Tab-separated table of C-alpha atoms in Angstrom:
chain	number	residue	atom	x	y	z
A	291	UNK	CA	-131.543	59.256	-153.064
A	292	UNK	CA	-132.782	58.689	-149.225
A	293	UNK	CA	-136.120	58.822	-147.934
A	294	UNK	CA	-137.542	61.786	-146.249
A	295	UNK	CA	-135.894	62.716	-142.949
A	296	UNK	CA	-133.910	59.659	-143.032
A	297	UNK	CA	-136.605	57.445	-141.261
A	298	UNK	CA	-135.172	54.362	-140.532
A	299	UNK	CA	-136.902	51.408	-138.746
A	300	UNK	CA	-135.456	49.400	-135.858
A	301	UNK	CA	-133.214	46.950	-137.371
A	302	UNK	CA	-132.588	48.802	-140.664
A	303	UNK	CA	-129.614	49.879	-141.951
A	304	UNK	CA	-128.808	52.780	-144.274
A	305	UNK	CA	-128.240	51.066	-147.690
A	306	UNK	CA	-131.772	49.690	-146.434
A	307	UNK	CA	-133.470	52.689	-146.461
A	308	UNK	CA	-131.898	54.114	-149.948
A	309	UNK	CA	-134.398	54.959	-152.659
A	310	UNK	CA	-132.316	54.247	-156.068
A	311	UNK	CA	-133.187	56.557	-158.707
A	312	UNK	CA	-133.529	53.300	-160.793
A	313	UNK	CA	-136.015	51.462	-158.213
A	314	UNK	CA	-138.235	54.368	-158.348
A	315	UNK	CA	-139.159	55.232	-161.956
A	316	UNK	CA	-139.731	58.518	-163.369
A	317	UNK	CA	-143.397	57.567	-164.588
A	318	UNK	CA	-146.813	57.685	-162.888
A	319	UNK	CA	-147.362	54.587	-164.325
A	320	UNK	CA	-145.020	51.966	-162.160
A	321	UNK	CA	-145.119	52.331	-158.095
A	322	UNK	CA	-142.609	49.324	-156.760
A	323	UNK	CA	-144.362	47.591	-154.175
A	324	UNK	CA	-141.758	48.430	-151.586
A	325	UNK	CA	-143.840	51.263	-151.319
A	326	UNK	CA	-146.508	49.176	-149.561
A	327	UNK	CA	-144.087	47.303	-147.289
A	328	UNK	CA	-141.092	49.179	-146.048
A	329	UNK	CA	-141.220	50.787	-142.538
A	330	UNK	CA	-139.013	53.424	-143.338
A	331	UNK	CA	-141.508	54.627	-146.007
A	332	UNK	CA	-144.096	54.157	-143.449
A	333	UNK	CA	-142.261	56.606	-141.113
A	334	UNK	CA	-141.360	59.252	-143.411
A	335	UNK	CA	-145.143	59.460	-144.609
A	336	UNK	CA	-146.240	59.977	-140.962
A	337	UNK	CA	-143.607	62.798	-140.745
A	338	UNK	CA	-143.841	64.430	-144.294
A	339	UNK	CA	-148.317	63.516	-144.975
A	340	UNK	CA	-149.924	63.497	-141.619
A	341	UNK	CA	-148.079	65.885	-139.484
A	342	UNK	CA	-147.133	68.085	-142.432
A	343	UNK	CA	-149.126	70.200	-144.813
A	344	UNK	CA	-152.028	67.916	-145.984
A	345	UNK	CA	-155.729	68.750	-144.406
A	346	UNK	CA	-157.514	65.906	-142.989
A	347	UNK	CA	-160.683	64.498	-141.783
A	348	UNK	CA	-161.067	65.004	-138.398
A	349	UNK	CA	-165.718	64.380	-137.570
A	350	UNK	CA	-168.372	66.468	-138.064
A	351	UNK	CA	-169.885	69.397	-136.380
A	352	UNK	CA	-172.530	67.010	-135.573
A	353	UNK	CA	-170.022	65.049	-133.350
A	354	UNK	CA	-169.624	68.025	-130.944
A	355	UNK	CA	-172.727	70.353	-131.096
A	356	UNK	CA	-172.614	72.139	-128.210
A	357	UNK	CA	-169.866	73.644	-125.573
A	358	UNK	CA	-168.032	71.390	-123.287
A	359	UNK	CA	-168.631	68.335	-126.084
A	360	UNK	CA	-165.409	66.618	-127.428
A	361	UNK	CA	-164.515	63.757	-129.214
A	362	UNK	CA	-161.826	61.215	-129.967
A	363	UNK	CA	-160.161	60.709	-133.798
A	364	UNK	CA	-156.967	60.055	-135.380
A	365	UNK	CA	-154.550	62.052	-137.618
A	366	UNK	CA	-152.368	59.105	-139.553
A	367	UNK	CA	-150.590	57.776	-135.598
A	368	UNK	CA	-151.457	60.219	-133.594
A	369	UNK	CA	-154.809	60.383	-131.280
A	370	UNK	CA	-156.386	63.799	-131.906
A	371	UNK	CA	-159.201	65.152	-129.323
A	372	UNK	CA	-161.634	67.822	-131.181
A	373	UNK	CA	-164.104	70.541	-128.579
A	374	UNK	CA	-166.148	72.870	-129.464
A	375	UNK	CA	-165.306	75.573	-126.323
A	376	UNK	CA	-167.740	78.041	-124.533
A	377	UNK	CA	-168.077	80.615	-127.653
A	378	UNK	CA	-168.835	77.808	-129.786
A	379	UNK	CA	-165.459	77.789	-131.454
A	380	UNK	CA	-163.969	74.201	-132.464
A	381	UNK	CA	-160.501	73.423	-131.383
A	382	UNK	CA	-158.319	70.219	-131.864
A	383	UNK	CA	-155.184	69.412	-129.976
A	384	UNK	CA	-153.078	66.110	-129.764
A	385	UNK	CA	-154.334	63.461	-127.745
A	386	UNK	CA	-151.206	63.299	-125.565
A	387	UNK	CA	-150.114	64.293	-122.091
A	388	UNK	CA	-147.217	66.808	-122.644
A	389	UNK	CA	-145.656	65.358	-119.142
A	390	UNK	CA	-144.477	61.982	-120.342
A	391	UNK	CA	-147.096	61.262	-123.361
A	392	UNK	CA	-150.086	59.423	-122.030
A	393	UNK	CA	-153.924	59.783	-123.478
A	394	UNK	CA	-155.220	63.002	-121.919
A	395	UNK	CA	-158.656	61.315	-122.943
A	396	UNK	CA	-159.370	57.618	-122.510
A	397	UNK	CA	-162.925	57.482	-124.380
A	398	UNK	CA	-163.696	58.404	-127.499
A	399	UNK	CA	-166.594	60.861	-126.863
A	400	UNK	CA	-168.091	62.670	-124.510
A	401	UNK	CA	-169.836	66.069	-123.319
A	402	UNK	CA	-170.175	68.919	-120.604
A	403	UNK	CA	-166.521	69.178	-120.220
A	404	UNK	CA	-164.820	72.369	-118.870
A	405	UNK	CA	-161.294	70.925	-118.695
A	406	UNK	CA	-158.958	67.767	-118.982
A	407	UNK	CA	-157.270	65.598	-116.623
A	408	UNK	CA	-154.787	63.373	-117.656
A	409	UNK	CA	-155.131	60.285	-114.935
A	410	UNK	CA	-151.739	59.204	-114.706
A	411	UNK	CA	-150.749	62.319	-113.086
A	412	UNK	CA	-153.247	64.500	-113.349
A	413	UNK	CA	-151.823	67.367	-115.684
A	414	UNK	CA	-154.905	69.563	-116.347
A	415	UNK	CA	-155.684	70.598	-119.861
A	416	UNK	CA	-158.537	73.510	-121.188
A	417	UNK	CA	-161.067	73.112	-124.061
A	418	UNK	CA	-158.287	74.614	-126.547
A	419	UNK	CA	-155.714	71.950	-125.511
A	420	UNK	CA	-153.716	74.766	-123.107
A	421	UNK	CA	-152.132	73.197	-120.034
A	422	UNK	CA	-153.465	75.056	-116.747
A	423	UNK	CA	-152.250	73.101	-113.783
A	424	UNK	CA	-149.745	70.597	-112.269
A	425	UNK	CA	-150.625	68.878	-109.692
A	426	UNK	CA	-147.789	69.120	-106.907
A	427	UNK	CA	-146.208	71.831	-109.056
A	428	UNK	CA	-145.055	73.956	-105.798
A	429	UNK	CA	-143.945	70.409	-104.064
A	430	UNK	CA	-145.013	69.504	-100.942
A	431	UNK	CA	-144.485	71.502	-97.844
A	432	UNK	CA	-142.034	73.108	-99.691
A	433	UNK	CA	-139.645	70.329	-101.009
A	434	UNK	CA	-139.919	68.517	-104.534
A	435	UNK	CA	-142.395	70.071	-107.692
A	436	UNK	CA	-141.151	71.805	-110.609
A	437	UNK	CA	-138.321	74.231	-110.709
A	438	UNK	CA	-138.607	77.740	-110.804
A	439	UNK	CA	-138.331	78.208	-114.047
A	440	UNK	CA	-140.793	76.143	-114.735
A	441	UNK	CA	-144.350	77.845	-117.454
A	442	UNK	CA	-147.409	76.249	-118.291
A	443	UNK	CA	-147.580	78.044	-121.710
A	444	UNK	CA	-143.875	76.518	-122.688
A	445	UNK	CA	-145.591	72.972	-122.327
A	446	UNK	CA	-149.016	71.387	-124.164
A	447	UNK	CA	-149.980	68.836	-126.880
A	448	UNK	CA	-149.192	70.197	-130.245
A	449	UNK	CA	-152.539	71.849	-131.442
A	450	UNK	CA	-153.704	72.035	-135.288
A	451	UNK	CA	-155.196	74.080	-137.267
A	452	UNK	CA	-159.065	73.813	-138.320
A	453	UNK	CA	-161.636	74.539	-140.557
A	454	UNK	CA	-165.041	73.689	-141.434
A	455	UNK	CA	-166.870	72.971	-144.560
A	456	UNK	CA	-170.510	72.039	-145.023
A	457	UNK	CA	-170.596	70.587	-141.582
A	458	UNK	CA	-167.254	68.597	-142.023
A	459	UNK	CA	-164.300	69.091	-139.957
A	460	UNK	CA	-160.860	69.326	-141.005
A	461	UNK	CA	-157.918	69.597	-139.474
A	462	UNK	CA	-153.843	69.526	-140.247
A	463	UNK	CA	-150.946	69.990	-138.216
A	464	UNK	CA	-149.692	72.536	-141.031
A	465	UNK	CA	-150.008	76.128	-139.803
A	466	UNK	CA	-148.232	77.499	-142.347
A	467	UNK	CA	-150.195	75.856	-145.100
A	468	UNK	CA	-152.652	76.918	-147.822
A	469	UNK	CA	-156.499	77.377	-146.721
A	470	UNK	CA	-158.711	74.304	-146.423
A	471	UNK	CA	-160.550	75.437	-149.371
A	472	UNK	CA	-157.571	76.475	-151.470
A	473	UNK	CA	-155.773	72.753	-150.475
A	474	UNK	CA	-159.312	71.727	-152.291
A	475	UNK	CA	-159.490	73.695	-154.914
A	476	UNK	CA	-162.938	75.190	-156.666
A	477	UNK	CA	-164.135	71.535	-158.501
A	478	UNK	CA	-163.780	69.075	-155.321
A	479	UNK	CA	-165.795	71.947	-152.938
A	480	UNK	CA	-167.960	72.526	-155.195
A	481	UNK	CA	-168.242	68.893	-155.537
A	482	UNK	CA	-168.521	68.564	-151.634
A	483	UNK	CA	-171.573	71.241	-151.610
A	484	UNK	CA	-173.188	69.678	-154.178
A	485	UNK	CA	-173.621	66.630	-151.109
A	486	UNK	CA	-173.780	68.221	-148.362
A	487	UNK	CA	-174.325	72.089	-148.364
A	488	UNK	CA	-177.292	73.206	-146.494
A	489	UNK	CA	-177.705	70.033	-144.821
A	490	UNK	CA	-177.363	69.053	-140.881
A	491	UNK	CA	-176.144	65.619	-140.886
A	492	UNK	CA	-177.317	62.875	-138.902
A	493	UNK	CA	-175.442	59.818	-137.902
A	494	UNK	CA	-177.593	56.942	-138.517
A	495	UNK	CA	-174.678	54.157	-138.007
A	496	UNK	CA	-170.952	53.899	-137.102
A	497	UNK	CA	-168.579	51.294	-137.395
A	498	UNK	CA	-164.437	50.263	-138.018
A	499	UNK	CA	-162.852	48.115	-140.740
A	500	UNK	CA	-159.990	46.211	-140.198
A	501	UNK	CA	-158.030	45.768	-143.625
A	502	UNK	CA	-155.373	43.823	-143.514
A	503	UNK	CA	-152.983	45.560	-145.900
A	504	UNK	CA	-151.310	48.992	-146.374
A	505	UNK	CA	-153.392	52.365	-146.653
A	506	UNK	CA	-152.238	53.314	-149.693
A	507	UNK	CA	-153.710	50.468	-151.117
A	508	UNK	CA	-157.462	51.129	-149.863
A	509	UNK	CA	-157.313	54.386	-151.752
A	510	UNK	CA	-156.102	53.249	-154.277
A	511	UNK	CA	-159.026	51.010	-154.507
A	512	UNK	CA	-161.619	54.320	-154.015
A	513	UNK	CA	-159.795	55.936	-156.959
A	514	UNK	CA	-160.032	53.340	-158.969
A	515	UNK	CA	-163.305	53.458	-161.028
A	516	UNK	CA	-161.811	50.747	-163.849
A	517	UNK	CA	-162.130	47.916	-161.126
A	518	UNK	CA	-165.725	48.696	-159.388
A	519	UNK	CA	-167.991	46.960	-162.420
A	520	UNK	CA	-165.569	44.381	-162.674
A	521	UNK	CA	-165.189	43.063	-159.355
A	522	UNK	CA	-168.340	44.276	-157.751
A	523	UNK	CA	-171.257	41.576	-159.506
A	524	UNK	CA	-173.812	43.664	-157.593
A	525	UNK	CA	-172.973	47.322	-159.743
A	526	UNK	CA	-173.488	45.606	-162.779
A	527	UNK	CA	-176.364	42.825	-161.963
A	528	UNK	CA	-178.647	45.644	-160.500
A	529	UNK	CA	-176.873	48.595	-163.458
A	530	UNK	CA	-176.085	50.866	-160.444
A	531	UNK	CA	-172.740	51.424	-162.040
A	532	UNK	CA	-171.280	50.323	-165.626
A	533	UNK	CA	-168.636	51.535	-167.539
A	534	UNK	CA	-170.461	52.260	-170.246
A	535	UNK	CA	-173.057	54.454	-168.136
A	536	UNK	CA	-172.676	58.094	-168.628
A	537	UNK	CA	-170.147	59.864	-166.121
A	538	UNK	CA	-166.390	60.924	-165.856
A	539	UNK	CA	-163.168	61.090	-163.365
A	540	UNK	CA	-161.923	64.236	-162.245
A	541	UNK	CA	-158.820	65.055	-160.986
A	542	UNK	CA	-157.186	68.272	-159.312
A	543	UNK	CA	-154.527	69.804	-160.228
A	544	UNK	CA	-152.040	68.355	-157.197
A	545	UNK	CA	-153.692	64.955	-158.134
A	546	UNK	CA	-154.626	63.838	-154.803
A	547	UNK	CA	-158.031	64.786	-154.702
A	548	UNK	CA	-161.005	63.304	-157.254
A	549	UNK	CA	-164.188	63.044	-157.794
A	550	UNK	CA	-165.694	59.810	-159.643
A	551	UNK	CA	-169.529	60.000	-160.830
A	552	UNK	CA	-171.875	57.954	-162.970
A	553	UNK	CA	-175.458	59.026	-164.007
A	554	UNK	CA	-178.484	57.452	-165.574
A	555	UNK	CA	-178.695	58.075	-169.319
A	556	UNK	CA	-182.390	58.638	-169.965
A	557	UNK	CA	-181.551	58.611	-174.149
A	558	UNK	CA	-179.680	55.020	-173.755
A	559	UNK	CA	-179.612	52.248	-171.238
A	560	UNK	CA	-177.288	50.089	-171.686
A	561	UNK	CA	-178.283	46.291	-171.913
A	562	UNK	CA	-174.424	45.267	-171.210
A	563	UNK	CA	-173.214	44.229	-174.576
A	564	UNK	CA	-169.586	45.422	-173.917
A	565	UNK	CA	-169.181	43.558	-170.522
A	566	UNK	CA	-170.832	40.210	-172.562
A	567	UNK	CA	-168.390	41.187	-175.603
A	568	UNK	CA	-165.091	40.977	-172.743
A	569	UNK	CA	-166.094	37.743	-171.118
A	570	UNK	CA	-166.837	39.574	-167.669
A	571	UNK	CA	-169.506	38.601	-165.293
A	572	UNK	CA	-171.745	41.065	-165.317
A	573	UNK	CA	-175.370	39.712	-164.713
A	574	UNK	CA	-176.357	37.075	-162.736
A	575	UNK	CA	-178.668	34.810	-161.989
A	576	UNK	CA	-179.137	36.370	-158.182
A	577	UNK	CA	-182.244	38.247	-157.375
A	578	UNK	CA	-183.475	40.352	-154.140
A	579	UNK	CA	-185.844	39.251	-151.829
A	580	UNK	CA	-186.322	42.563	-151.160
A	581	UNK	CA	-186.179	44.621	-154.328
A	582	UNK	CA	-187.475	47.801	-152.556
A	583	UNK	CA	-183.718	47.873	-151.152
A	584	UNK	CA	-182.927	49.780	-154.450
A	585	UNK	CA	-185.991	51.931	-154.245
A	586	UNK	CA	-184.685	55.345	-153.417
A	587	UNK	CA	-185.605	59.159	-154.271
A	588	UNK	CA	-184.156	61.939	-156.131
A	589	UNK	CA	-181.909	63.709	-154.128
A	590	UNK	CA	-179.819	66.112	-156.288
A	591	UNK	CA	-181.648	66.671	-159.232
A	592	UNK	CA	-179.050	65.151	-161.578
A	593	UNK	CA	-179.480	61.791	-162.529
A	594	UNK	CA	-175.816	60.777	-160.482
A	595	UNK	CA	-176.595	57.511	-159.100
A	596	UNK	CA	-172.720	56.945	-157.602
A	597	UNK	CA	-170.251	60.237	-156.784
A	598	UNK	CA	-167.043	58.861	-155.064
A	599	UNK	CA	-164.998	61.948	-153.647
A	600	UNK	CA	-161.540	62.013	-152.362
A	601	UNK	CA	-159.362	64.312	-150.509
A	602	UNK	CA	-155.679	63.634	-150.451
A	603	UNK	CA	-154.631	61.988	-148.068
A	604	UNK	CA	-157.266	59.680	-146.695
A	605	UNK	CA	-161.403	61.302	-146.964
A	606	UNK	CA	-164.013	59.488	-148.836
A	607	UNK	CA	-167.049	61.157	-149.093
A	608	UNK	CA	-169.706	58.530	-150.772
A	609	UNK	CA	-173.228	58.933	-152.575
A	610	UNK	CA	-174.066	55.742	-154.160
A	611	UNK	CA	-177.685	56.181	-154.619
A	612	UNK	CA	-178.709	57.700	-151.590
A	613	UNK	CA	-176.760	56.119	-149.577
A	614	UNK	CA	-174.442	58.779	-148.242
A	615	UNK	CA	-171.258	58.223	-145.962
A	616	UNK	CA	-168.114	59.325	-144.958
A	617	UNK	CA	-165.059	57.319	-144.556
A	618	UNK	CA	-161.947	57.817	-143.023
A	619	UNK	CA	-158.714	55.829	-143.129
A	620	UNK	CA	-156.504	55.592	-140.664
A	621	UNK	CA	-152.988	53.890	-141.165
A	622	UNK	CA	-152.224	51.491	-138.294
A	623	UNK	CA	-149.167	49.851	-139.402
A	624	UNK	CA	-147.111	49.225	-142.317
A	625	UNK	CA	-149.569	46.545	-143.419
A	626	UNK	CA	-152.701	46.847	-141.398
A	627	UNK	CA	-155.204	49.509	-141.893
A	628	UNK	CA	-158.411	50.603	-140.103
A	629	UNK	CA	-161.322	52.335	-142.054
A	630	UNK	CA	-163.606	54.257	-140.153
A	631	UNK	CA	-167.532	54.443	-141.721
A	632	UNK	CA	-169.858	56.362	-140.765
A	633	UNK	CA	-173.552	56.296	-142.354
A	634	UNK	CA	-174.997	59.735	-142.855
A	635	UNK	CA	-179.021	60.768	-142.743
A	636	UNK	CA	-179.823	64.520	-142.935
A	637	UNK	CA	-182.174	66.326	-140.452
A	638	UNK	CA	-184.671	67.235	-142.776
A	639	UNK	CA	-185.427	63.901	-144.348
A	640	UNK	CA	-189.051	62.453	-143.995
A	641	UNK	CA	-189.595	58.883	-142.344
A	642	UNK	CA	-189.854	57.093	-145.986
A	643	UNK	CA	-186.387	58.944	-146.903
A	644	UNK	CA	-184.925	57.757	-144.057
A	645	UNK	CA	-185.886	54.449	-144.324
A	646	UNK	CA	-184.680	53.787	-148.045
A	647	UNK	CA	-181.188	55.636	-146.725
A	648	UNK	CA	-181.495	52.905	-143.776
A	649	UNK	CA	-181.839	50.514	-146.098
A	650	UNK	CA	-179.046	51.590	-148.882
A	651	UNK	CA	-176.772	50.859	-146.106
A	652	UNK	CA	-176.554	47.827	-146.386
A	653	UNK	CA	-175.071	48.212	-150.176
A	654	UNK	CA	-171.310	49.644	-147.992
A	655	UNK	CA	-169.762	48.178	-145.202
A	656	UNK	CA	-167.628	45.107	-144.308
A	657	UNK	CA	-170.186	42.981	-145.527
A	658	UNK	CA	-172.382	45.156	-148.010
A	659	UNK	CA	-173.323	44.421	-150.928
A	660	UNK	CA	-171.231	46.478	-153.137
A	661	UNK	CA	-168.367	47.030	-151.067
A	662	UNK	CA	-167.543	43.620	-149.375
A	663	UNK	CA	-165.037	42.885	-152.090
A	664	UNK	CA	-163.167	45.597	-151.442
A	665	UNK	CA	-162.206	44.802	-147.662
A	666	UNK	CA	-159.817	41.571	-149.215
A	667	UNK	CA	-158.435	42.952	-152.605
A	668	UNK	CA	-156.350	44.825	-150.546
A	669	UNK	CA	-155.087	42.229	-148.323
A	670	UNK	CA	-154.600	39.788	-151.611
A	671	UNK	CA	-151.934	42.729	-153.305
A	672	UNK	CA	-150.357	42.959	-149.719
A	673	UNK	CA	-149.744	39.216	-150.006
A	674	UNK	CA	-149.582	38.717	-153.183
A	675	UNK	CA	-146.216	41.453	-153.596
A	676	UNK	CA	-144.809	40.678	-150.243
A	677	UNK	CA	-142.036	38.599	-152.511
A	678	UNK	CA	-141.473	41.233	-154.992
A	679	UNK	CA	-140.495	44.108	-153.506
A	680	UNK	CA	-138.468	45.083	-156.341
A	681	UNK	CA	-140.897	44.738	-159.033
A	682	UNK	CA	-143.820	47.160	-160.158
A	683	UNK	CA	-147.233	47.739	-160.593
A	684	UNK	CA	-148.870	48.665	-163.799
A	685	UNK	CA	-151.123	51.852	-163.211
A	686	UNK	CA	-151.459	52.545	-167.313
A	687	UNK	CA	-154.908	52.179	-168.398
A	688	UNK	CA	-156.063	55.671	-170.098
A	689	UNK	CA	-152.728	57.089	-170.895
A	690	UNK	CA	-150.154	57.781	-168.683
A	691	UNK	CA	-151.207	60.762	-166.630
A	692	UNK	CA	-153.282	61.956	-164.024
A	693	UNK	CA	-156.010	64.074	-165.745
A	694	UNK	CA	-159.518	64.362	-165.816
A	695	UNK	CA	-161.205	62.445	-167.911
A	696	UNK	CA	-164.376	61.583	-170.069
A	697	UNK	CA	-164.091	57.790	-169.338
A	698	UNK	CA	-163.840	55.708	-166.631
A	699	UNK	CA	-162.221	53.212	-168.057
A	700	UNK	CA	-158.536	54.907	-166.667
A	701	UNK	CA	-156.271	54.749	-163.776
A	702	UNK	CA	-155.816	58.529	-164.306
A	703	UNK	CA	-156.991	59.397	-160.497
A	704	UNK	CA	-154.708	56.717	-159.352
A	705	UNK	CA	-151.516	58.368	-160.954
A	706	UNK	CA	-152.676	61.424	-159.620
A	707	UNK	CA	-152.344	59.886	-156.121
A	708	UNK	CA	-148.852	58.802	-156.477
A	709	UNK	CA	-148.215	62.366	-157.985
A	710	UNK	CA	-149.415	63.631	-154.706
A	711	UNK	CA	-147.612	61.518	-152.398
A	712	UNK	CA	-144.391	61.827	-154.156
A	713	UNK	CA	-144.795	65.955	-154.470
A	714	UNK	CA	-145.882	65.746	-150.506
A	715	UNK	CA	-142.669	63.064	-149.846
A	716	UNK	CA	-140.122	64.925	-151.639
A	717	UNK	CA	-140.101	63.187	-154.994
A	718	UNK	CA	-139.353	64.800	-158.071
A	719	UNK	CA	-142.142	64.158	-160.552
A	720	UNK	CA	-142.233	63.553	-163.767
């Protein structure tokens, strides 16, 4: 069996690039760590997940507000420029010169714009990513330019589809493919809404993550619920998320999207017995200086205190009390990854709300509270495999498939990515 449209890598042959029927096993339960580590495999997923049918982040409508704005993002490797045009309609189009493939836009935002020039040789692009001039395409007093047969509408940057939901923008390269909200299906928007519907973001803060390991592997960290009360001391010191809280997993259909939740059990707290009965840290003796850091307000009238969302490929959306963010990851190599944060407020809130949101922030991030861990787990697999290429992980815990699920104590979203990337990369599953 060979990958996807044959990728190969510089300086890899063909038996290289074979996928053996026996190095890939039929379960949801084994992924070979090849699968984090071969550039071939990196390729193909460019190819087959972000240029082909998936739907992905892309900002918000808050990034481009009014006509003439535009801003910068990135679609797996390519560079992606979003507008919102003079009827208010948003529009995204490769960041790439279609004359010989430079940046069309150098920054990553900006605003008033009624066209593009790329600066290298100044091929002029419209709001909708349509190229409308050459310069020197006549030549010069009547010697050199472009031929005769020469069109502006046969040439442009490859432009994708969009669609908006709830203030988020989405885009996919897939024009073909199923709606944004069908690709989501009715639980994960509704899940969305229940977040963000009716609400005009804010950004209160920005900022990019550099992991140091595969993408793959920091979502397989967001999906993976068994790990967060485990390795994150904070969850269970401050009981902002244990596994025996109330809450579930839920998984789509395709298996690449999921939702996460825990909630406050007003009948039962839990003092912590089964984390004391396991031997895992789970208290400790560290206290805040600041204990009003925790102090936050009912939001959605339902007792979640943590909802981790994800949309297959590479969209987070985040409420961990009311903390609520967005992050995107963006593949940068076979084994480097950035992650993209970005801190959300609403319009409406009042100082006080805005404030405890302010402050909640510092529970995510490269060096929050909560979420610090998570920037080197990733980079200790990456190293940790990079001598095992042919042997497997162990994705079993709750069963072997990728189903929603009244505990959290499962790997069941996890499966359900693999299920997705191997439907999306063209193999069979189980």
């Amino acid at each position: 069996m060979t990958p996807p449209d044959s990728a190969l890598a510089p300086g890899r042959t063909a038996a290289d690039a074979e996928w053996p029927i026996h190095e890939w096993p039929e379960s949801l339960t084994r992924v070979p760590y090849w699968a984090f580590q071969r550039e071939d495999v990196y390729a193909a997923e460019q190819a087959r997940i972000f240029r082909g049918p998936a739907w992905h982040y892309l900002c918000l409508e808050a990034d481009v507000p009014e006509a003439g704005d535009w801003r910068t993002t990135s679609v797996g490797d390519a560079s992606v420029v979003v507008t919102r045009d003079s009827d208010g309609a948003i529009h995204a189009f490769e960041n790439r010169c279609a004359h010989r493939g430079a940046l069309i836009c150098l920054d990553e935002k900006g605003k008033g714009k009624k066209d593009f020039s790329c600066v290298y040789h100044a091929w002029t692009y419209d709001l909708k990513g349509n190229l409308t001039g050459v310069a020197f395409q006549k030549g010069v007093k009547g010697k050199g330019g472009m031929g005769p047969d020469f069109r502006l509408a046969d040439h442009g940057p490859r432009k994708l589809r969009v669609a908006r939901l709830h203030g988020v923008i989405f885009g996919t390269f897939a024009h073909d493919g199923p709606e944004l909200e069908t690709y989501l299906g009715e639980e994960i928007t509704r899940r969305i809404a229940r977040v963000l519907e009716g609400r005009k973001p804010v950004v209160l803060a920005r900022y990019t993550q550099a992991l140091p390991n595969n993408w793959k592997l920091y979502v397989e960290n967001v999906k993976d619920s068994y790990h967060a009360s485990i390795l994150h001391l904070f969850f269970t010191t401050f009981e902002l998320n244990r596994l025996s809280q109330k809450g579930a997993i839920i998984v789509d259909e395709s298996g690449g999207h999921h939702v996460s939740y825990s909630a406050i059990d007003r009948k039962e707290r839990t003092a912590g017995a089964e984390y004391a009965e396991q031997k895992i840290r789970s208290d400790s003796q560290y206290r805040l200086a600041d204990p009003s850091l925790l102090a936050g307000f009912e939001e959605f009238g339902d007792d979640v205190t943590l909802q981790i969302l994800t949309v297959f490929p590479t969209f987070v959306l985040q409420q961990i009390q009311n903390c609520v963010a967005i992050r995107q990851v963006v593949p940068k190599s076979v084994d480097e990854t950035d992650l993209n944060w970005i801190i959300l407020g609403f319009e409406d809130d009042t100082p006080e709300q805005r404030l405890a949101r302010l402050k909640q922030a510092n529970l995510v991030g490269p060096a929050g509270f909560i979420s610090m861990e998570d920037g080197c787990v990733g980079g200790f697999v990456q190293r940790g495999a990079a001598g095992a290429p042919d042997k497997r992980a162990v994705i079993e815990m709750g069963g072997a498939t990728a189903e929603s699920s009244e505990s959290r104590v499962t790997e069941a979203s996890i499966r359900g990515f693999w299920k997705a990337w191997r439907a999306h990369m063209g193999i069979a599953n189980p």
